[in-house]
mmCIF file of C-alpha atoms in Angstrom:
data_model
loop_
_atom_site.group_PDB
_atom_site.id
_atom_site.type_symbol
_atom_site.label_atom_id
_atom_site.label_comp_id
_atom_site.label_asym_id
_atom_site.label_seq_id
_atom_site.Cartn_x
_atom_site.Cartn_y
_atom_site.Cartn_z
ATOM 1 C CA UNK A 1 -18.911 -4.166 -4.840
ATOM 2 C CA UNK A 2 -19.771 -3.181 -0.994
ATOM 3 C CA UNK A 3 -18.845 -4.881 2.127
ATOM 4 C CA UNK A 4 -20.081 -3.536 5.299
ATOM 5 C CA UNK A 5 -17.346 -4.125 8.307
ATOM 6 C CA UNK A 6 -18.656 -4.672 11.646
ATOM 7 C CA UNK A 7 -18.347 -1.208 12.888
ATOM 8 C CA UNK A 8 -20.525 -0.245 10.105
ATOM 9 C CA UNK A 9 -18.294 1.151 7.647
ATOM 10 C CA UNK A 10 -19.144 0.650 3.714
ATOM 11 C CA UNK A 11 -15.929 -0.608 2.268
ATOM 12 C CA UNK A 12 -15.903 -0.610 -2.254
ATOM 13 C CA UNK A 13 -13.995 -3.445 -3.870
ATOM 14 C CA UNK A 14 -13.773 -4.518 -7.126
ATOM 15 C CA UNK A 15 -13.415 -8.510 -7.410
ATOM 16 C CA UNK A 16 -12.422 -9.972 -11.029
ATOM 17 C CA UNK A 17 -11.348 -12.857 -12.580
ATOM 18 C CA UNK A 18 -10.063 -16.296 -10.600
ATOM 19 C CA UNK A 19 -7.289 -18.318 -9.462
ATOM 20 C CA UNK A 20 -4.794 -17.213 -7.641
ATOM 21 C CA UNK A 21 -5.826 -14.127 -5.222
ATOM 22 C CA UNK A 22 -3.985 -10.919 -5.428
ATOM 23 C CA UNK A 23 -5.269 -8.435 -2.684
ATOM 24 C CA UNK A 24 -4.406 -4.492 -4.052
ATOM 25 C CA UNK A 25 -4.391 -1.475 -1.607
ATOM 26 C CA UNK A 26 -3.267 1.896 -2.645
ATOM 27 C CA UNK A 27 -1.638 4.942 -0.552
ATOM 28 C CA UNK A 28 -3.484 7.660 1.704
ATOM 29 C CA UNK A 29 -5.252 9.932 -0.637
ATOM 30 C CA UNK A 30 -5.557 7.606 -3.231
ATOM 31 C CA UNK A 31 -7.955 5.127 -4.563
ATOM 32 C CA UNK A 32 -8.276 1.762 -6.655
ATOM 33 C CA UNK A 33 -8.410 3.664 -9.455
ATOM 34 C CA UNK A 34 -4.797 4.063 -9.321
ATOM 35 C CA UNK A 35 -4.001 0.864 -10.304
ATOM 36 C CA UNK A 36 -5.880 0.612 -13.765
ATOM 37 C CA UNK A 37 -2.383 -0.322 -15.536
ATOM 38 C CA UNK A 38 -1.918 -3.542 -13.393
ATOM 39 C CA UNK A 39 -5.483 -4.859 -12.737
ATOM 40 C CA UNK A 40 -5.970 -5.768 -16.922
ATOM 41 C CA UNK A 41 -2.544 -6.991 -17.041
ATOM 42 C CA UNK A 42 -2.918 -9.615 -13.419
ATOM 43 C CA UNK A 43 -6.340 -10.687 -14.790
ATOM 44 C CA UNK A 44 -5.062 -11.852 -18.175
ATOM 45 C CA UNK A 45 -2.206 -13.900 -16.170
ATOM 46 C CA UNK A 46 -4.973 -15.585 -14.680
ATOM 47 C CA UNK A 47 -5.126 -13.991 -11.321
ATOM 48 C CA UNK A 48 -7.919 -13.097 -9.395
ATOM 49 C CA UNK A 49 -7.865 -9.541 -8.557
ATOM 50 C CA UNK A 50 -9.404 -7.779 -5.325
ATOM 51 C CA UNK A 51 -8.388 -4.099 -5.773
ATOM 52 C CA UNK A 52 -10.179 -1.836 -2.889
ATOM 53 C CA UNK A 53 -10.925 1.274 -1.242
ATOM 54 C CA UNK A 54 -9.511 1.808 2.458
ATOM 55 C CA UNK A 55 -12.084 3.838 4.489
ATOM 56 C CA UNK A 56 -12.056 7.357 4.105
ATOM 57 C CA UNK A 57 -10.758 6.850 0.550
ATOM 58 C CA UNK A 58 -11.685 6.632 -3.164
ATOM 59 C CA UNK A 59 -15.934 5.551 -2.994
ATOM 60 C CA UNK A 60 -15.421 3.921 0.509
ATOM 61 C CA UNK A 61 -17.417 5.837 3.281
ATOM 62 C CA UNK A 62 -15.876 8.419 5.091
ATOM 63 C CA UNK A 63 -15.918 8.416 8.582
ATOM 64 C CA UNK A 64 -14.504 9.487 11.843
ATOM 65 C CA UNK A 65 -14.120 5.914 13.114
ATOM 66 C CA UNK A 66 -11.044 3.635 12.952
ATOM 67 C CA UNK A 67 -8.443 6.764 11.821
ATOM 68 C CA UNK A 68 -6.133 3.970 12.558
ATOM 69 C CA UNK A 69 -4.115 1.241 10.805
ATOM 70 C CA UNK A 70 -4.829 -1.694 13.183
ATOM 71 C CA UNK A 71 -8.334 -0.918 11.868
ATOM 72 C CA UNK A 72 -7.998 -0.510 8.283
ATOM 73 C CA UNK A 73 -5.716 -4.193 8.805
ATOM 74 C CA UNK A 74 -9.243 -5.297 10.600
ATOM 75 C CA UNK A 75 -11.000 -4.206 7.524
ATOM 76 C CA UNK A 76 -9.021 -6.678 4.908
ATOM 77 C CA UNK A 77 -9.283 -9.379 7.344
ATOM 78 C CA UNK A 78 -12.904 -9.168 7.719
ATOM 79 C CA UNK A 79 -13.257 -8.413 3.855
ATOM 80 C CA UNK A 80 -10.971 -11.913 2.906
ATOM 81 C CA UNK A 81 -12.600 -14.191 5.532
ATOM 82 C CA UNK A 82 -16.122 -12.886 4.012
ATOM 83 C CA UNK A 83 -14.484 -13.961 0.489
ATOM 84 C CA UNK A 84 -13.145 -16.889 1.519
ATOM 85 C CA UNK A 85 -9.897 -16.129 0.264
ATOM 86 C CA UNK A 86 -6.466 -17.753 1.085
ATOM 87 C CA UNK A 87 -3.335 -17.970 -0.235
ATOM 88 C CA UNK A 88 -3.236 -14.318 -1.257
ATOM 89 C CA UNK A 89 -0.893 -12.243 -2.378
ATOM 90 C CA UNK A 90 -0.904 -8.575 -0.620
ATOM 91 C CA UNK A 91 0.295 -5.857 -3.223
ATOM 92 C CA UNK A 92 0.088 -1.975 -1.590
ATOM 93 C CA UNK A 93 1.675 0.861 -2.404
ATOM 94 C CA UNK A 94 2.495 3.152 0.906
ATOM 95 C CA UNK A 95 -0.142 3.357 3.145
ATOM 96 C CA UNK A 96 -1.458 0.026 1.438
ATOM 97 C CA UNK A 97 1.913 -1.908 1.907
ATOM 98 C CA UNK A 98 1.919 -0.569 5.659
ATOM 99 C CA UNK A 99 -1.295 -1.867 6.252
ATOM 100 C CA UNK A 100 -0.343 -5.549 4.849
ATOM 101 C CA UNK A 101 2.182 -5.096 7.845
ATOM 102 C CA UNK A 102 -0.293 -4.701 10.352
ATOM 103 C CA UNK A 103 -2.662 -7.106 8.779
ATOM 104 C CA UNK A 104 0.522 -9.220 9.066
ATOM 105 C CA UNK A 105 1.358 -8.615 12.718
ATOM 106 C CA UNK A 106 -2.003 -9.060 13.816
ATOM 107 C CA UNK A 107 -3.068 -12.216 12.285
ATOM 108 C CA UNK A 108 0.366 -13.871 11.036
ATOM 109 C CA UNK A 109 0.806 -14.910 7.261
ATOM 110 C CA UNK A 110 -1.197 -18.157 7.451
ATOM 111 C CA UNK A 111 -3.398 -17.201 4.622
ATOM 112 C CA UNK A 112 -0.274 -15.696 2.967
ATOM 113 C CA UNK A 113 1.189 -16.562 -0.294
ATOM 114 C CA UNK A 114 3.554 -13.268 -0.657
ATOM 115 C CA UNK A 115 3.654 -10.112 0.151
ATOM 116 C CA UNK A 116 4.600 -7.090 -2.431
ATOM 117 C CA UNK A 117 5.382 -2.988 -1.044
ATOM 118 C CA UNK A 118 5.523 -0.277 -3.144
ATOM 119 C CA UNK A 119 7.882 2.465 -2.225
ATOM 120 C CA UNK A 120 7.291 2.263 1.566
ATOM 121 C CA UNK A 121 9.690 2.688 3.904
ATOM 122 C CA UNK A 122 8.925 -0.244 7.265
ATOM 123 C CA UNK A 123 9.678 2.701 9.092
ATOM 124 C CA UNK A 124 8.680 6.418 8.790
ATOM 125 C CA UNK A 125 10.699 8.323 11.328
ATOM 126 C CA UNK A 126 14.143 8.156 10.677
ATOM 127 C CA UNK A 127 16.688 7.982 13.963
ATOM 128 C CA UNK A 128 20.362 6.488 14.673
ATOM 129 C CA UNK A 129 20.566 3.305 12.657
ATOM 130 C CA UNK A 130 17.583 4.183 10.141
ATOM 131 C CA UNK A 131 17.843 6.941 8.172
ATOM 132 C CA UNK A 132 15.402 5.749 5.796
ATOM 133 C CA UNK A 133 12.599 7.766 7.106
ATOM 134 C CA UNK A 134 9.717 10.019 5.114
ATOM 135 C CA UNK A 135 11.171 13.335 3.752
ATOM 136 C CA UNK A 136 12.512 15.067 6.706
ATOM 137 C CA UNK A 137 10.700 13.306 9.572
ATOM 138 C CA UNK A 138 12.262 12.469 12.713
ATOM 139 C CA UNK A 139 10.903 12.694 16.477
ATOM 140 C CA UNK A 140 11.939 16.055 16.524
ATOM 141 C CA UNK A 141 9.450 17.046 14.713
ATOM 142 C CA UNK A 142 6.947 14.589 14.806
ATOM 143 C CA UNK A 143 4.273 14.976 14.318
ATOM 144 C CA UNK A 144 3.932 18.689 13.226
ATOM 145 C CA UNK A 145 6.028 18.200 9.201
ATOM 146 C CA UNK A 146 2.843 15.754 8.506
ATOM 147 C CA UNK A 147 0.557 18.436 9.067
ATOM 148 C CA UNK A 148 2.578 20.403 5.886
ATOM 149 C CA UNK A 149 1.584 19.856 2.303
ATOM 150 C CA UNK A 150 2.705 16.345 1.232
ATOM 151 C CA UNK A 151 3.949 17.873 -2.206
ATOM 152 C CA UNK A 152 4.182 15.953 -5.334
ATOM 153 C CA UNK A 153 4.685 12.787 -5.137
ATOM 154 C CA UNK A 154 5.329 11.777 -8.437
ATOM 155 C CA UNK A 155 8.918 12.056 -10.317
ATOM 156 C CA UNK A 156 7.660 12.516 -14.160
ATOM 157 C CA UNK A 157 3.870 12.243 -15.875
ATOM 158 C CA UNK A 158 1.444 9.350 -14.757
ATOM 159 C CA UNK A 159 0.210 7.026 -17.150
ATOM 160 C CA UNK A 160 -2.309 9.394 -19.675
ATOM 161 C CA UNK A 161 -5.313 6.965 -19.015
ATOM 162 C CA UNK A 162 -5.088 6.104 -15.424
ATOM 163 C CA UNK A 163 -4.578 9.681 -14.780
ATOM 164 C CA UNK A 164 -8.017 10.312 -16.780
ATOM 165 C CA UNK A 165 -9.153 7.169 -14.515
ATOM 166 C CA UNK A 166 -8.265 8.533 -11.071
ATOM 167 C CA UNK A 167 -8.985 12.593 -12.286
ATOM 168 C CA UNK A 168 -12.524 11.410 -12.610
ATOM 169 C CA UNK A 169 -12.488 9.493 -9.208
ATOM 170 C CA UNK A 170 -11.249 12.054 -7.220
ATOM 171 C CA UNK A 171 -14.350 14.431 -8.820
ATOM 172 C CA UNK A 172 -16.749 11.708 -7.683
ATOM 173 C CA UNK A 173 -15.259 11.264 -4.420
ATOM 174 C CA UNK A 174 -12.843 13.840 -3.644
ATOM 175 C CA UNK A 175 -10.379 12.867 -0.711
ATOM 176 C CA UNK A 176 -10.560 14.895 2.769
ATOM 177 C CA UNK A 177 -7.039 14.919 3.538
ATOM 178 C CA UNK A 178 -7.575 16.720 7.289
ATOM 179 C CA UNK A 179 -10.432 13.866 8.317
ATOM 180 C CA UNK A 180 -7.562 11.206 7.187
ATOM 181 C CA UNK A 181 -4.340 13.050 9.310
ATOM 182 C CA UNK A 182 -5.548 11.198 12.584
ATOM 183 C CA UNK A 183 -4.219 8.145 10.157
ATOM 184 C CA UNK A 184 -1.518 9.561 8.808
ATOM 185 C CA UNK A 185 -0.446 10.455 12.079
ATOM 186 C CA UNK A 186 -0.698 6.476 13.419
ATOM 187 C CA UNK A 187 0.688 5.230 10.210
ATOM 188 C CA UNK A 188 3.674 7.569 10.430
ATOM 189 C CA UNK A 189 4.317 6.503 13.919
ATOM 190 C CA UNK A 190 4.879 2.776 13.736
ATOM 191 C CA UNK A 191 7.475 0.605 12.867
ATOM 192 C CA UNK A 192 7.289 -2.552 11.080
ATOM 193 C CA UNK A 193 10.959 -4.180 11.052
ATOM 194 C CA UNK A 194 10.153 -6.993 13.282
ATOM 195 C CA UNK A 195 6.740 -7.803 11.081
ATOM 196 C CA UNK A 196 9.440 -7.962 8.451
ATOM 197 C CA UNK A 197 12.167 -10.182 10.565
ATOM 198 C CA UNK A 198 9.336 -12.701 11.082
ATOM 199 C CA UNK A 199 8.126 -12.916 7.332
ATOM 200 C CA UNK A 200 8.801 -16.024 5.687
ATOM 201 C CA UNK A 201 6.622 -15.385 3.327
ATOM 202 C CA UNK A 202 8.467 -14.263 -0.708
ATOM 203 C CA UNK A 203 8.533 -10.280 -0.196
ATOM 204 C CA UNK A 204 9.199 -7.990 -2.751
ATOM 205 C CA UNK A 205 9.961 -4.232 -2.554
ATOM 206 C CA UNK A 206 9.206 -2.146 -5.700
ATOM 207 C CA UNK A 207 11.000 1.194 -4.870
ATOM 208 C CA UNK A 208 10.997 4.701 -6.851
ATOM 209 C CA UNK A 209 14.274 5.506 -7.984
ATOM 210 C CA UNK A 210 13.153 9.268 -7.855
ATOM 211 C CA UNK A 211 10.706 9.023 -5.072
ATOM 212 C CA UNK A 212 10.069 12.488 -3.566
ATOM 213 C CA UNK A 213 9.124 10.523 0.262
ATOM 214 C CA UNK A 214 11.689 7.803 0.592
ATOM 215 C CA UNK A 215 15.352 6.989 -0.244
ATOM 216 C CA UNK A 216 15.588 4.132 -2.189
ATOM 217 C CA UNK A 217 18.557 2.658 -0.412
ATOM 218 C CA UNK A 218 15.361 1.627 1.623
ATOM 219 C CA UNK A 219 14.220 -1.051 -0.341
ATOM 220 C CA UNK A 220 17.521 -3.360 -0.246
ATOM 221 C CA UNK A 221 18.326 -2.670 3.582
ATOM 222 C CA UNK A 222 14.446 -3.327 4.323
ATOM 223 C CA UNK A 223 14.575 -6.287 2.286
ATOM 224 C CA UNK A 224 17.300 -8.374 3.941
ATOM 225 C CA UNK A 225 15.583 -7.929 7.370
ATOM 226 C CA UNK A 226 12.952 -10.751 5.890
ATOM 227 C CA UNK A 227 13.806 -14.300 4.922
ATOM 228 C CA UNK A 228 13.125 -13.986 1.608
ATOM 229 C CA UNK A 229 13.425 -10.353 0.296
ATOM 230 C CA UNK A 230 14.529 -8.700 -2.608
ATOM 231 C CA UNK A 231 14.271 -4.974 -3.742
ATOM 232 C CA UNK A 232 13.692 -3.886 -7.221
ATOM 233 C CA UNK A 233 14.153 -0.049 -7.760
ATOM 234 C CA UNK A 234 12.722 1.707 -10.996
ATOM 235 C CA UNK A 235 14.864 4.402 -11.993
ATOM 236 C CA UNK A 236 12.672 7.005 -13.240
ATOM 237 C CA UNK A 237 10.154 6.497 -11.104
ATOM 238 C CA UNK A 238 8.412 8.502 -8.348
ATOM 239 C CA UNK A 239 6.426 6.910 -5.233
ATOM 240 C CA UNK A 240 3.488 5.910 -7.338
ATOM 241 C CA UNK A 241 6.050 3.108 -9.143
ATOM 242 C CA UNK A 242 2.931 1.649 -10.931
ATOM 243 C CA UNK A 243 1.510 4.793 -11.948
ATOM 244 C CA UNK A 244 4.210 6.365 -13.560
ATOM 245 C CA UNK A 245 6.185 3.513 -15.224
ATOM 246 C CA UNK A 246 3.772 0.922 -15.963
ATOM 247 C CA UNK A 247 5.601 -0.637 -18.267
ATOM 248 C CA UNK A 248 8.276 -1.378 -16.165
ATOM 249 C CA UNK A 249 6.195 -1.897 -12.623
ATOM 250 C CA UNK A 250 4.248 -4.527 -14.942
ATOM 251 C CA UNK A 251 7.797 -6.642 -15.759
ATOM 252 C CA UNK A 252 9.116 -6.721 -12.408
ATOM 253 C CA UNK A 253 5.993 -8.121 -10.733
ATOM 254 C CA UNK A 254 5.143 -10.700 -13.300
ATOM 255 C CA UNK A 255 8.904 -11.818 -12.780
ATOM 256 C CA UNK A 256 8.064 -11.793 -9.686
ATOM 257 C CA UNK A 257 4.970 -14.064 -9.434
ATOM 258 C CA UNK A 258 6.330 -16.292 -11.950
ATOM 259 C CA UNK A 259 8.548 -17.268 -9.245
ATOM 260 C CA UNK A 260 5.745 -18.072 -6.678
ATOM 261 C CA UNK A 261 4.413 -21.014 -9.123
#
C-alpha cells in the first residue's frame, strides 16, 4: 500500500488483518521485510498489523527531504490519523523504536496502547552517567565514528527465510546508506530519557544479549526511567532480536501483549 505525506513523499505499508493495531518500524538500512517472522505470527493472535517503510528505506521513495527524525515521527502520525487508528501499539527496532520516541514527544501517547523497542539504546552518545551509548560514540568524536562502516550487526545467522525475504528486497530497492547519514547523524544526536520518564504507557525493551551496537545493561537501566518498564534480553541474540531468534523474540512479545488485555 502507498500513502503520500504532505511534503510529497511516497511512504509503502503493508496493512493486514484487524483488531487490535500494532504499528512495526524497522532500523536505518532496513526494511519491512525484516520482520516476516512476527507479522504471520501477530496476525494469527488477532492483531492488526501495519508494518512500513520509513522514507529513504525498503520500497519507500528516496529523497533528500526530511533526513530527520521529527519528520519520519510526522510521517506515522500522518499515516495513523489517515487510518484512523488508535490505541496502537508501536513495535521498532533501532531507528524504528527511536522514532516511536519522537512520535511520542511530539504528540504525547493519547492514541497509545504500549510501546515496544528493540535493542535501542534512549540515548546514543554515551557521557558521565550513561555509558550505554552506540559502539564507541561519545562527543568526542561525534559525529565523525558514524561516518565508519556500521559492521555487522548481527550476533549468529538470521532466520533462513526472512533472510531470502529481505536479500530479495534489498535487490529491488537497494538502501543508499550516504543519502540516509544526514539521519543517522540527527538520530544519533538526541536523547530520549525524558520521553521515557513521562511514559505511562506498558513499555517493553527487547535487548540483544550479543548486540554488536549496544550493551545490554541498557535495557533494564532504560526501563526503570518509565512507569511501567521492563527489559527482556535474548541471549544469543544480535541487534536484529527478531531476526535472528525468532523463536524466542516471538515468546517474549506475545507474553507481553497478553498482558495488555
Amino acid at each position: 500500500m502507498n500513502f503520500k505525506t504532505n511534503d510529497g513523499v511516497n511512504i509503502v505499508y503493508d496493512d493486514q488483518g484487524s483488531g487490535t493495531p500494532i504499528v512495526i518500524l524497522t532500523g536505518i538500512g532496513g526494511s519491512r521485510k525484516i520482520w516476516a517472522a512476527q507479522v504471520p505470527v501477530l496476525l494469527a493472535a488477532g492483531y492488526r498489523v501495519i508494518n512500513i517503510d520509513a522514507r529513504n528505506q525498503g520500497a519507500s521513495d528516496q529523497t533528500v527531504q526530511g533526513r530527520r527524525i521529527t519528520r519520519h515521527a510526522m510521517d506515522v502520525a500522518e499515516l495513523l490519523a489517515a487510518l484512523k487508528v488508535d490505541q496502537a501499539i508501536l513495535l521498532g527496532n533501532s531507528l524504528g523504536a527511536a522514532t516511536f520516541f519522537a512520535y511520542l514527544s511530539l504528540f504525547g501517547e493519547a492514541h497509545v496502547k504500549a510501546v515496544i523497542d528493540v535493542d535501542q539504546s534512549p540515548k546514543m552518545v554515551a557521557e558521565a552517567g550513561w555509558p550505554y551509548g552506540f559502539k564507541q560514540l561519545t562527543w568526542n568524536n561525534f559525529p565523525q565514528l558514524l561516518a565508519e562502516p556500521m559492521g555487522k550487526s548481527t550476533a549468529g545467522r538470521i532466520d533462513d527465510d526472512v533472510y531470502a525475504q529481505i536479500h530479495a528486497e534489498k535487490q529491488t530497492h537497494p538502501y543508499d546508506a550516504a543519502l540516509n547519514y544526514p539521519l543517522m547523524i540527527d538520530h544519533a544526536a538526541q536523547d530520549w530519557r525524558d520521553v521515557l520518564l513521562h511514559l505511562q504507557a506498558p513499555f517493553l525493551i527487547i535487548a540483544g544479549g550479543k548486540s554488536p551496537f549496544f550493551n545490554p545493561e541498557f535495557a533494564a537501566t532504560a526501563a526503570k526511567l518509565a512507569h511501567h518498564g521492563t527489559a527482556k534480553i535474548v541471549p544469543d541474540a544480535g541487534h536484529i532480536v527478531m531476526a535472528e531468534q525468532p523463536a524466542q523474540f516471538n515468546q517474549i512479545l506475545l507474553a507481553f501483549l497478553k498482558t495488555l488485555d
